């Protein structure tokens, strides 16, 4: 029954009320008990990157609220927080001390010689990797994986690790139980290598898991590793690294399937996904505060399919963020777009099936092995925010809208509004899902072969008492499915959990409307 909402602390603004209080009000009053967990994106004082350039890991941004607000949220929901472990702000106390040659901070940041061999480094940005700074010890070149304001920490120094052990202890004391290891894949650097997913990085993850589990048995580590699928799966380790890993390949593959009406690549990927061991699981999502990543489909989509996806997203108002290659060129890294607009049509252009396609995407996600997570703007079907993007100058802001809470309340009361309709339907699906033992995160999953325009898979509960056939028409045309193709046991009665309609076992086939999903369960 676990389900997660992903949100910034200031998504909802209500007069002089602190945003964290407004957020809790929304969760308590509007979600109707459909979710039990909340991923609260960085709520610390920061200097840039919407919270990911942290000034002080031990404080709450006063504009959002205080630690009492965090503790109050943690009393109501299982709370996930970012451990922004790879870097911190160039305006932080630690970095100021680094410049002055003082502790703590003097040896906290990764520096290197600009003549070092950095040709193999892989990173998701195009700005210079090294930034020269004047320190008490002369000019030093600090490593900046993401931006010049986000300076990478040096985990070769055990003092840095000790600081983060203290930070983890603080977060546990404040009620945080799920730790998202932000940008963890870039943590360890060795000249002459890619500086990505190095063995030492995995060792740090194992150590953090040991520390966290020792302090709080119920705590969970999730790794944020927006990288090719095979590398991402490695963060499960030998059941001794991440408890959860992001299913980063799901968003681009699912969007691609729905805009092309072809499930081929999505099906291939699902067939190759190993079942998670007990105690670990996948974190399924379709949208987040970032864009739709393209690195996770390297080797999964053909270059032509990937370019078609990019072109279609751009035609729907999306923007492209780039990463630098070692040959001096650039390559698309992610598509920045609100999911509701990403699904406004197909490769043929916008059409009338936006809402149905959007619901279909989430019905598929909800059925998959793992824990489902909804970005707040997916729950609310928020569209592209061009004004915010232009105001900040950052592509990612297109999907980081801030709602006036009174306006949102009015909208959600209007049953004819698409925001209200989709929010209501997604909550309904979440509640149905939460009652099914076959949707346990570690329940059996088997991919079905039902043709390219139908995407299907079978789930079976751990007790083997419940089976659910998850069948989705991913095309804009009505389609027919032969009942014999899913081999329903004739001694059982079956019904679609979504429509609550009993399946006629005498019929030869099922009719599926465009983008309709069935959850066919034995009763």
GROMACS .gro file of C-alpha atoms in nm, residues 32-507:
model
  476
   32UNK     CA    1  -0.791   1.127   0.107
   33UNK     CA    2  -0.546   0.877   0.255
   34UNK     CA    3  -0.436   0.756  -0.090
   35UNK     CA    4  -0.064   0.804  -0.014
   36UNK     CA    5   0.139   0.733   0.298
   37UNK     CA    6   0.482   0.874   0.210
   38UNK     CA    7   0.617   1.215   0.114
   39UNK     CA    8   0.943   1.300  -0.061
   40UNK     CA    9   1.012   1.656   0.047
   41UNK     CA   10   1.273   1.797  -0.191
   42UNK     CA   11   1.559   1.996  -0.029
   43UNK     CA   12   1.419   2.217   0.245
   44UNK     CA   13   1.752   2.361   0.359
   45UNK     CA   14   1.893   2.711   0.312
   46UNK     CA   15   2.043   2.722  -0.038
   47UNK     CA   16   2.208   2.952  -0.289
   48UNK     CA   17   2.095   2.802  -0.624
   49UNK     CA   18   1.950   2.501  -0.809
   50UNK     CA   19   1.618   2.513  -0.621
   51UNK     CA   20   1.769   2.373  -0.304
   52UNK     CA   21   2.046   2.146  -0.430
   53UNK     CA   22   2.325   2.397  -0.354
   54UNK     CA   23   2.297   2.360   0.022
   55UNK     CA   24   2.427   2.633   0.253
   56UNK     CA   25   2.360   2.452   0.580
   57UNK     CA   26   2.265   2.085   0.604
   58UNK     CA   27   2.145   2.121   0.963
   59UNK     CA   28   1.888   2.399   0.915
   60UNK     CA   29   1.546   2.442   0.756
   61UNK     CA   30   1.496   2.725   0.509
   62UNK     CA   31   1.309   2.987   0.714
   63UNK     CA   32   1.100   3.079   0.410
   64UNK     CA   33   0.948   2.729   0.425
   65UNK     CA   34   0.914   2.674   0.800
   66UNK     CA   35   1.124   2.511   1.070
   67UNK     CA   36   1.220   2.174   1.217
   68UNK     CA   37   0.889   2.158   1.405
   69UNK     CA   38   0.710   2.159   1.067
   70UNK     CA   39   0.935   1.879   0.942
   71UNK     CA   40   0.870   1.674   1.256
   72UNK     CA   41   0.496   1.736   1.223
   73UNK     CA   42   0.497   1.608   0.864
   74UNK     CA   43   0.702   1.304   0.974
   75UNK     CA   44   0.435   1.222   1.233
   76UNK     CA   45   0.173   1.197   0.957
   77UNK     CA   46   0.369   1.054   0.663
   78UNK     CA   47   0.674   0.840   0.601
   79UNK     CA   48   0.918   1.117   0.516
   80UNK     CA   49   1.187   1.105   0.249
   81UNK     CA   50   1.462   1.367   0.246
   82UNK     CA   51   1.753   1.435   0.016
   83UNK     CA   52   2.100   1.371   0.146
   84UNK     CA   53   2.278   1.610  -0.092
   85UNK     CA   54   2.604   1.429  -0.043
   86UNK     CA   55   2.810   1.498  -0.355
   87UNK     CA   56   2.846   1.875  -0.319
   88UNK     CA   57   2.746   2.188  -0.133
   89UNK     CA   58   2.714   2.560  -0.198
   90UNK     CA   59   3.016   2.776  -0.279
   91UNK     CA   60   2.866   3.023  -0.030
   92UNK     CA   61   2.847   2.771   0.254
   93UNK     CA   62   3.038   2.805   0.582
   94UNK     CA   63   3.246   2.502   0.485
   95UNK     CA   64   3.356   2.655   0.156
   96UNK     CA   65   3.428   2.992   0.311
   97UNK     CA   66   3.657   2.812   0.555
   98UNK     CA   67   3.814   2.625   0.265
   99UNK     CA   68   3.907   2.957   0.106
  100UNK     CA   69   4.050   3.083   0.438
  101UNK     CA   70   4.234   2.762   0.519
  102UNK     CA   71   4.028   2.706   0.834
  103UNK     CA   72   3.850   2.407   0.986
  104UNK     CA   73   3.590   2.273   0.937
  105UNK     CA   74   3.618   2.292   0.561
  106UNK     CA   75   3.989   2.335   0.487
  107UNK     CA   76   4.022   1.993   0.326
  108UNK     CA   77   3.655   1.922   0.254
  109UNK     CA   78   3.652   1.992  -0.120
  110UNK     CA   79   3.790   1.799  -0.414
  111UNK     CA   80   4.070   1.978  -0.597
  112UNK     CA   81   4.292   1.870  -0.881
  113UNK     CA   82   4.554   1.999  -1.120
  114UNK     CA   83   4.404   2.141  -1.443
  115UNK     CA   84   4.667   1.945  -1.636
  116UNK     CA   85   4.531   1.615  -1.502
  117UNK     CA   86   4.374   1.367  -1.743
  118UNK     CA   87   4.003   1.442  -1.716
  119UNK     CA   88   3.913   1.337  -2.069
  120UNK     CA   89   3.708   1.036  -1.957
  121UNK     CA   90   3.491   1.221  -1.705
  122UNK     CA   91   3.117   1.175  -1.758
  123UNK     CA   92   2.886   1.441  -1.622
  124UNK     CA   93   2.541   1.584  -1.703
  125UNK     CA   94   2.643   1.945  -1.769
  126UNK     CA   95   2.826   2.157  -2.027
  127UNK     CA   96   2.986   2.420  -1.799
  128UNK     CA   97   3.358   2.391  -1.706
  129UNK     CA   98   3.437   2.104  -1.470
  130UNK     CA   99   3.707   2.290  -1.278
  131UNK     CA  100   3.672   2.629  -1.116
  132UNK     CA  101   3.981   2.828  -1.011
  133UNK     CA  102   3.949   2.993  -0.668
  134UNK     CA  103   4.191   3.197  -0.461
  135UNK     CA  104   4.258   3.046  -0.119
  136UNK     CA  105   4.493   3.119   0.169
  137UNK     CA  106   4.718   2.854   0.014
  138UNK     CA  107   4.710   3.004  -0.336
  139UNK     CA  108   4.506   2.922  -0.645
  140UNK     CA  109   4.318   2.592  -0.621
  141UNK     CA  110   4.101   2.424  -0.883
  142UNK     CA  111   3.783   2.287  -0.729
  143UNK     CA  112   3.572   2.018  -0.894
  144UNK     CA  113   3.218   2.120  -0.993
  145UNK     CA  114   3.021   1.831  -1.144
  146UNK     CA  115   2.702   2.036  -1.176
  147UNK     CA  116   2.762   2.411  -1.154
  148UNK     CA  117   3.024   2.654  -1.030
  149UNK     CA  118   2.806   2.717  -0.724
  150UNK     CA  119   2.795   2.345  -0.639
  151UNK     CA  120   3.142   2.238  -0.530
  152UNK     CA  121   3.212   1.868  -0.493
  153UNK     CA  122   3.310   1.731  -0.154
  154UNK     CA  123   3.617   1.511  -0.106
  155UNK     CA  124   3.526   1.181   0.056
  156UNK     CA  125   3.889   1.075   0.066
  157UNK     CA  126   3.888   1.290   0.380
  158UNK     CA  127   3.725   1.087   0.662
  159UNK     CA  128   3.620   1.413   0.828
  160UNK     CA  129   3.370   1.467   0.546
  161UNK     CA  130   3.219   1.124   0.600
  162UNK     CA  131   3.202   1.191   0.973
  163UNK     CA  132   3.013   1.516   0.907
  164UNK     CA  133   2.755   1.330   0.701
  165UNK     CA  134   2.718   1.063   0.967
  166UNK     CA  135   2.622   1.343   1.207
  167UNK     CA  136   2.383   1.491   0.949
  168UNK     CA  137   2.214   1.151   0.907
  169UNK     CA  138   2.175   1.122   1.284
  170UNK     CA  139   2.010   1.465   1.293
  171UNK     CA  140   1.766   1.373   1.015
  172UNK     CA  141   1.674   1.048   1.188
  173UNK     CA  142   1.609   1.239   1.510
  174UNK     CA  143   1.375   1.473   1.317
  175UNK     CA  144   1.170   1.180   1.186
  176UNK     CA  145   1.318   1.126   0.839
  177UNK     CA  146   1.310   0.758   0.746
  178UNK     CA  147   1.394   0.750   0.374
  179UNK     CA  148   1.727   0.890   0.257
  180UNK     CA  149   1.761   0.985  -0.108
  181UNK     CA  150   2.131   0.984  -0.193
  182UNK     CA  151   2.139   1.270  -0.442
  183UNK     CA  152   2.386   1.243  -0.733
  184UNK     CA  153   2.561   0.959  -0.550
  185UNK     CA  154   2.706   0.809  -0.870
  186UNK     CA  155   2.948   1.104  -0.903
  187UNK     CA  156   3.080   1.087  -0.545
  188UNK     CA  157   3.429   0.942  -0.592
  189UNK     CA  158   3.681   1.086  -0.836
  190UNK     CA  159   3.994   0.927  -0.981
  191UNK     CA  160   4.187   1.098  -1.260
  192UNK     CA  161   4.189   0.907  -1.586
  193UNK     CA  162   3.849   0.745  -1.519
  194UNK     CA  163   3.487   0.836  -1.587
  195UNK     CA  164   3.452   0.935  -1.218
  196UNK     CA  165   3.111   0.768  -1.235
  197UNK     CA  166   2.999   0.460  -1.040
  198UNK     CA  167   3.349   0.390  -0.914
  199UNK     CA  168   3.396   0.097  -0.671
  200UNK     CA  169   3.466   0.340  -0.388
  201UNK     CA  170   3.125   0.501  -0.445
  202UNK     CA  171   2.955   0.165  -0.396
  203UNK     CA  172   3.165   0.114  -0.083
  204UNK     CA  173   3.038   0.445   0.057
  205UNK     CA  174   2.678   0.341  -0.015
  206UNK     CA  175   2.734   0.014   0.171
  207UNK     CA  176   2.883   0.202   0.465
  208UNK     CA  177   2.594   0.450   0.476
  209UNK     CA  178   2.345   0.164   0.472
  210UNK     CA  179   2.523   0.000   0.764
  211UNK     CA  180   2.523   0.324   0.964
  212UNK     CA  181   2.159   0.405   0.890
  213UNK     CA  182   2.027   0.054   0.957
  214UNK     CA  183   2.220   0.036   1.282
  215UNK     CA  184   2.063   0.361   1.398
  216UNK     CA  185   1.709   0.290   1.273
  217UNK     CA  186   1.604  -0.052   1.147
  218UNK     CA  187   1.307   0.086   0.950
  219UNK     CA  188   1.514   0.344   0.760
  220UNK     CA  189   1.559   0.314   0.384
  221UNK     CA  190   1.828   0.424   0.138
  222UNK     CA  191   1.733   0.513  -0.220
  223UNK     CA  192   2.000   0.599  -0.476
  224UNK     CA  193   1.942   0.878  -0.728
  225UNK     CA  194   2.145   0.746  -1.020
  226UNK     CA  195   2.019   0.885  -1.350
  227UNK     CA  196   2.241   0.662  -1.562
  228UNK     CA  197   2.210   0.372  -1.810
  229UNK     CA  198   1.988   0.091  -1.684
  230UNK     CA  199   2.255  -0.174  -1.622
  231UNK     CA  200   2.468   0.067  -1.416
  232UNK     CA  201   2.161   0.175  -1.221
  233UNK     CA  202   2.073  -0.184  -1.124
  234UNK     CA  203   2.422  -0.227  -0.975
  235UNK     CA  204   2.320  -0.004  -0.684
  236UNK     CA  205   2.122  -0.290  -0.532
  237UNK     CA  206   2.466  -0.443  -0.471
  238UNK     CA  207   2.447  -0.787  -0.316
  239UNK     CA  208   2.137  -0.685  -0.123
  240UNK     CA  209   2.369  -0.459   0.079
  241UNK     CA  210   2.349  -0.119  -0.093
  242UNK     CA  211   2.026   0.063  -0.183
  243UNK     CA  212   1.696  -0.065  -0.047
  244UNK     CA  213   1.521   0.112  -0.335
  245UNK     CA  214   1.649   0.229  -0.672
  246UNK     CA  215   1.482   0.468  -0.914
  247UNK     CA  216   1.339   0.310  -1.227
  248UNK     CA  217   1.489   0.585  -1.441
  249UNK     CA  218   1.426   0.401  -1.768
  250UNK     CA  219   1.051   0.390  -1.709
  251UNK     CA  220   0.961   0.756  -1.783
  252UNK     CA  221   1.119   0.784  -2.130
  253UNK     CA  222   1.018   0.433  -2.235
  254UNK     CA  223   0.658   0.473  -2.118
  255UNK     CA  224   0.620   0.816  -2.277
  256UNK     CA  225   0.772   0.678  -2.598
  257UNK     CA  226   0.528   0.385  -2.600
  258UNK     CA  227   0.227   0.612  -2.554
  259UNK     CA  228   0.323   0.866  -2.820
  260UNK     CA  229   0.408   0.597  -3.076
  261UNK     CA  230   0.137   0.344  -2.987
  262UNK     CA  231   0.412   0.080  -2.983
  263UNK     CA  232   0.508  -0.111  -2.668
  264UNK     CA  233   0.804  -0.297  -2.824
  265UNK     CA  234   1.086  -0.117  -2.641
  266UNK     CA  235   0.895  -0.093  -2.313
  267UNK     CA  236   0.824  -0.466  -2.328
  268UNK     CA  237   1.186  -0.554  -2.405
  269UNK     CA  238   1.303  -0.350  -2.107
  270UNK     CA  239   1.047  -0.500  -1.868
  271UNK     CA  240   1.139  -0.855  -1.969
  272UNK     CA  241   1.503  -0.785  -1.886
  273UNK     CA  242   1.434  -0.631  -1.544
  274UNK     CA  243   1.547  -0.871  -1.272
  275UNK     CA  244   1.304  -0.913  -0.982
  276UNK     CA  245   1.419  -0.722  -0.677
  277UNK     CA  246   1.525  -0.935  -0.380
  278UNK     CA  247   1.311  -0.931  -0.068
  279UNK     CA  248   1.381  -0.615   0.127
  280UNK     CA  249   1.462  -0.419  -0.187
  281UNK     CA  250   1.240  -0.278  -0.459
  282UNK     CA  251   1.207  -0.042  -0.754
  283UNK     CA  252   1.091   0.317  -0.714
  284UNK     CA  253   0.855   0.370  -1.007
  285UNK     CA  254   0.782   0.718  -1.134
  286UNK     CA  255   0.702   0.889  -1.464
  287UNK     CA  256   0.780   1.251  -1.375
  288UNK     CA  257   0.987   1.434  -1.118
  289UNK     CA  258   1.122   1.781  -1.039
  290UNK     CA  259   1.386   1.715  -1.304
  291UNK     CA  260   1.325   1.628  -1.668
  292UNK     CA  261   1.268   1.302  -1.852
  293UNK     CA  262   1.617   1.153  -1.853
  294UNK     CA  263   1.764   1.028  -2.180
  295UNK     CA  264   2.076   0.852  -2.051
  296UNK     CA  265   1.863   0.572  -1.900
  297UNK     CA  266   1.745   0.469  -2.248
  298UNK     CA  267   2.095   0.440  -2.393
  299UNK     CA  268   2.103   0.092  -2.543
  300UNK     CA  269   1.726   0.056  -2.503
  301UNK     CA  270   1.590   0.294  -2.768
  302UNK     CA  271   1.738   0.324  -3.114
  303UNK     CA  272   1.889   0.661  -3.207
  304UNK     CA  273   1.597   0.719  -3.442
  305UNK     CA  274   1.341   0.645  -3.170
  306UNK     CA  275   1.522   0.869  -2.923
  307UNK     CA  276   1.535   1.156  -3.172
  308UNK     CA  277   1.165   1.110  -3.251
  309UNK     CA  278   1.091   1.129  -2.878
  310UNK     CA  279   1.294   1.449  -2.846
  311UNK     CA  280   1.131   1.607  -3.151
  312UNK     CA  281   0.781   1.523  -3.028
  313UNK     CA  282   0.849   1.660  -2.680
  314UNK     CA  283   0.983   1.982  -2.830
  315UNK     CA  284   0.671   2.013  -3.045
  316UNK     CA  285   0.467   1.988  -2.722
  317UNK     CA  286   0.659   2.278  -2.568
  318UNK     CA  287   0.946   2.090  -2.404
  319UNK     CA  288   1.306   2.208  -2.377
  320UNK     CA  289   1.628   2.010  -2.400
  321UNK     CA  290   1.912   2.012  -2.145
  322UNK     CA  291   2.256   1.903  -2.264
  323UNK     CA  292   2.566   1.730  -2.134
  324UNK     CA  293   2.924   1.766  -2.252
  325UNK     CA  294   3.103   1.482  -2.432
  326UNK     CA  295   3.477   1.414  -2.406
  327UNK     CA  296   3.518   1.503  -2.775
  328UNK     CA  297   3.403   1.858  -2.708
  329UNK     CA  298   3.052   1.806  -2.839
  330UNK     CA  299   2.720   1.808  -2.656
  331UNK     CA  300   2.445   1.548  -2.631
  332UNK     CA  301   2.084   1.573  -2.509
  333UNK     CA  302   2.068   1.476  -2.142
  334UNK     CA  303   1.702   1.525  -2.053
  335UNK     CA  304   1.374   1.664  -2.183
  336UNK     CA  305   1.224   1.934  -1.963
  337UNK     CA  306   0.845   1.927  -1.987
  338UNK     CA  307   0.539   1.883  -1.766
  339UNK     CA  308   0.412   1.527  -1.803
  340UNK     CA  309   0.058   1.640  -1.882
  341UNK     CA  310   0.190   1.827  -2.185
  342UNK     CA  311   0.431   1.545  -2.275
  343UNK     CA  312   0.125   1.322  -2.325
  344UNK     CA  313  -0.095   1.575  -2.508
  345UNK     CA  314  -0.070   1.378  -2.831
  346UNK     CA  315   0.131   1.131  -3.035
  347UNK     CA  316   0.409   1.157  -3.291
  348UNK     CA  317   0.131   1.268  -3.528
  349UNK     CA  318   0.061   1.575  -3.313
  350UNK     CA  319  -0.178   1.685  -3.036
  351UNK     CA  320  -0.513   1.508  -3.018
  352UNK     CA  321  -0.825   1.468  -2.801
  353UNK     CA  322  -0.690   1.184  -2.585
  354UNK     CA  323  -0.467   1.383  -2.346
  355UNK     CA  324  -0.652   1.287  -2.027
  356UNK     CA  325  -0.702   0.922  -2.120
  357UNK     CA  326  -0.337   0.884  -2.222
  358UNK     CA  327  -0.224   1.051  -1.898
  359UNK     CA  328  -0.439   0.820  -1.682
  360UNK     CA  329  -0.320   0.519  -1.882
  361UNK     CA  330   0.044   0.604  -1.810
  362UNK     CA  331  -0.022   0.611  -1.438
  363UNK     CA  332  -0.237   0.298  -1.439
  364UNK     CA  333   0.056   0.115  -1.599
  365UNK     CA  334   0.300   0.254  -1.342
  366UNK     CA  335   0.071   0.162  -1.053
  367UNK     CA  336   0.062  -0.202  -1.161
  368UNK     CA  337   0.437  -0.253  -1.194
  369UNK     CA  338   0.660  -0.429  -0.944
  370UNK     CA  339   0.784  -0.169  -0.697
  371UNK     CA  340   0.661   0.137  -0.511
  372UNK     CA  341   0.477   0.407  -0.712
  373UNK     CA  342   0.570   0.773  -0.676
  374UNK     CA  343   0.377   1.072  -0.807
  375UNK     CA  344   0.536   1.408  -0.869
  376UNK     CA  345   0.290   1.660  -0.728
  377UNK     CA  346   0.238   1.819  -1.070
  378UNK     CA  347   0.142   1.481  -1.214
  379UNK     CA  348  -0.118   1.428  -0.942
  380UNK     CA  349  -0.259   1.770  -1.029
  381UNK     CA  350  -0.204   1.747  -1.407
  382UNK     CA  351  -0.019   2.079  -1.408
  383UNK     CA  352   0.098   2.197  -1.750
  384UNK     CA  353   0.415   2.366  -1.871
  385UNK     CA  354   0.503   2.679  -1.673
  386UNK     CA  355   0.669   2.895  -1.938
  387UNK     CA  356   0.650   3.208  -1.723
  388UNK     CA  357   0.848   3.049  -1.440
  389UNK     CA  358   1.102   2.907  -1.684
  390UNK     CA  359   1.158   3.247  -1.842
  391UNK     CA  360   1.176   3.413  -1.500
  392UNK     CA  361   1.445   3.178  -1.366
  393UNK     CA  362   1.627   3.119  -1.693
  394UNK     CA  363   1.637   2.745  -1.619
  395UNK     CA  364   1.471   2.478  -1.835
  396UNK     CA  365   1.375   2.264  -1.537
  397UNK     CA  366   1.151   2.540  -1.402
  398UNK     CA  367   0.899   2.451  -1.673
  399UNK     CA  368   0.786   2.167  -1.445
  400UNK     CA  369   0.815   2.344  -1.108
  401UNK     CA  370   0.497   2.547  -1.095
  402UNK     CA  371   0.389   2.711  -0.770
  403UNK     CA  372   0.017   2.701  -0.698
  404UNK     CA  373  -0.176   2.971  -0.518
  405UNK     CA  374  -0.353   2.745  -0.272
  406UNK     CA  375  -0.686   2.926  -0.277
  407UNK     CA  376  -0.690   2.910  -0.657
  408UNK     CA  377  -0.607   2.539  -0.649
  409UNK     CA  378  -0.886   2.468  -0.401
  410UNK     CA  379  -1.135   2.639  -0.630
  411UNK     CA  380  -1.010   2.442  -0.929
  412UNK     CA  381  -1.028   2.109  -0.747
  413UNK     CA  382  -1.391   2.173  -0.654
  414UNK     CA  383  -1.482   2.207  -1.023
  415UNK     CA  384  -1.567   1.858  -1.148
  416UNK     CA  385  -1.547   1.977  -1.508
  417UNK     CA  386  -1.183   2.084  -1.473
  418UNK     CA  387  -0.914   1.846  -1.597
  419UNK     CA  388  -0.702   1.905  -1.284
  420UNK     CA  389  -0.991   1.791  -1.064
  421UNK     CA  390  -1.089   1.500  -1.286
  422UNK     CA  391  -0.738   1.356  -1.305
  423UNK     CA  392  -0.660   1.412  -0.937
  424UNK     CA  393  -0.983   1.233  -0.841
  425UNK     CA  394  -0.918   0.940  -1.074
  426UNK     CA  395  -0.555   0.894  -0.967
  427UNK     CA  396  -0.660   0.888  -0.602
  428UNK     CA  397  -0.924   0.626  -0.688
  429UNK     CA  398  -0.665   0.408  -0.863
  430UNK     CA  399  -0.427   0.444  -0.570
  431UNK     CA  400  -0.694   0.327  -0.328
  432UNK     CA  401  -0.783   0.027  -0.546
  433UNK     CA  402  -0.415  -0.063  -0.576
  434UNK     CA  403  -0.360  -0.043  -0.201
  435UNK     CA  404  -0.613  -0.321  -0.143
  436UNK     CA  405  -0.450  -0.577  -0.375
  437UNK     CA  406  -0.194  -0.824  -0.239
  438UNK     CA  407  -0.077  -0.895  -0.595
  439UNK     CA  408   0.054  -0.537  -0.610
  440UNK     CA  409   0.299  -0.598  -0.325
  441UNK     CA  410   0.637  -0.447  -0.429
  442UNK     CA  411   0.794  -0.795  -0.442
  443UNK     CA  412   0.500  -0.988  -0.588
  444UNK     CA  413   0.568  -1.191  -0.902
  445UNK     CA  414   0.568  -1.005  -1.235
  446UNK     CA  415   0.563  -1.161  -1.580
  447UNK     CA  416   0.556  -0.975  -1.912
  448UNK     CA  417   0.276  -1.066  -2.154
  449UNK     CA  418   0.305  -1.069  -2.534
  450UNK     CA  419  -0.021  -0.924  -2.664
  451UNK     CA  420   0.091  -0.726  -2.969
  452UNK     CA  421   0.264  -0.391  -2.996
  453UNK     CA  422  -0.048  -0.181  -2.936
  454UNK     CA  423  -0.128  -0.357  -2.606
  455UNK     CA  424   0.107  -0.352  -2.309
  456UNK     CA  425   0.041  -0.619  -2.051
  457UNK     CA  426   0.192  -0.796  -1.755
  458UNK     CA  427   0.079  -1.042  -1.490
  459UNK     CA  428   0.120  -0.998  -1.115
  460UNK     CA  429   0.073  -1.270  -0.855
  461UNK     CA  430   0.065  -1.220  -0.478
  462UNK     CA  431   0.338  -1.370  -0.262
  463UNK     CA  432   0.078  -1.612  -0.120
  464UNK     CA  433  -0.025  -1.703  -0.480
  465UNK     CA  434  -0.388  -1.639  -0.392
  466UNK     CA  435  -0.440  -1.334  -0.614
  467UNK     CA  436  -0.353  -1.285  -0.979
  468UNK     CA  437  -0.394  -0.958  -1.167
  469UNK     CA  438  -0.357  -0.919  -1.542
  470UNK     CA  439  -0.267  -0.555  -1.614
  471UNK     CA  440  -0.371  -0.482  -1.971
  472UNK     CA  441  -0.341  -0.141  -2.139
  473UNK     CA  442  -0.436  -0.028  -2.487
  474UNK     CA  443  -0.156   0.220  -2.559
  475UNK     CA  444  -0.298   0.333  -2.893
  476UNK     CA  445  -0.548   0.598  -3.002
  477UNK     CA  446  -0.772   0.333  -3.161
  478UNK     CA  447  -1.018   0.085  -3.015
  479UNK     CA  448  -0.864  -0.260  -3.006
  480UNK     CA  449  -0.964  -0.618  -2.935
  481UNK     CA  450  -0.793  -0.872  -2.711
  482UNK     CA  451  -0.864  -1.243  -2.738
  483UNK     CA  452  -0.943  -1.382  -2.392
  484UNK     CA  453  -0.744  -1.693  -2.478
  485UNK     CA  454  -0.427  -1.480  -2.501
  486UNK     CA  455  -0.421  -1.415  -2.126
  487UNK     CA  456  -0.526  -1.766  -2.021
  488UNK     CA  457  -0.768  -1.684  -1.741
  489UNK     CA  458  -0.831  -1.988  -1.519
  490UNK     CA  459  -1.187  -2.087  -1.606
  491UNK     CA  460  -1.266  -2.223  -1.261
  492UNK     CA  461  -1.229  -1.872  -1.116
  493UNK     CA  462  -1.445  -1.568  -1.168
  494UNK     CA  463  -1.265  -1.256  -1.285
  495UNK     CA  464  -1.339  -0.886  -1.282
  496UNK     CA  465  -1.176  -0.562  -1.386
  497UNK     CA  466  -1.087  -0.382  -1.063
  498UNK     CA  467  -1.088  -0.041  -1.233
  499UNK     CA  468  -1.439  -0.056  -1.382
  500UNK     CA  469  -1.570  -0.315  -1.132
  501UNK     CA  470  -1.715  -0.510  -1.426
  502UNK     CA  471  -1.714  -0.891  -1.420
  503UNK     CA  472  -1.540  -1.055  -1.714
  504UNK     CA  473  -1.773  -1.263  -1.932
  505UNK     CA  474  -1.586  -1.592  -1.962
  506UNK     CA  475  -1.815  -1.697  -2.247
  507UNK     CA  476  -1.697  -1.409  -2.463
   0.00000   0.00000   0.00000
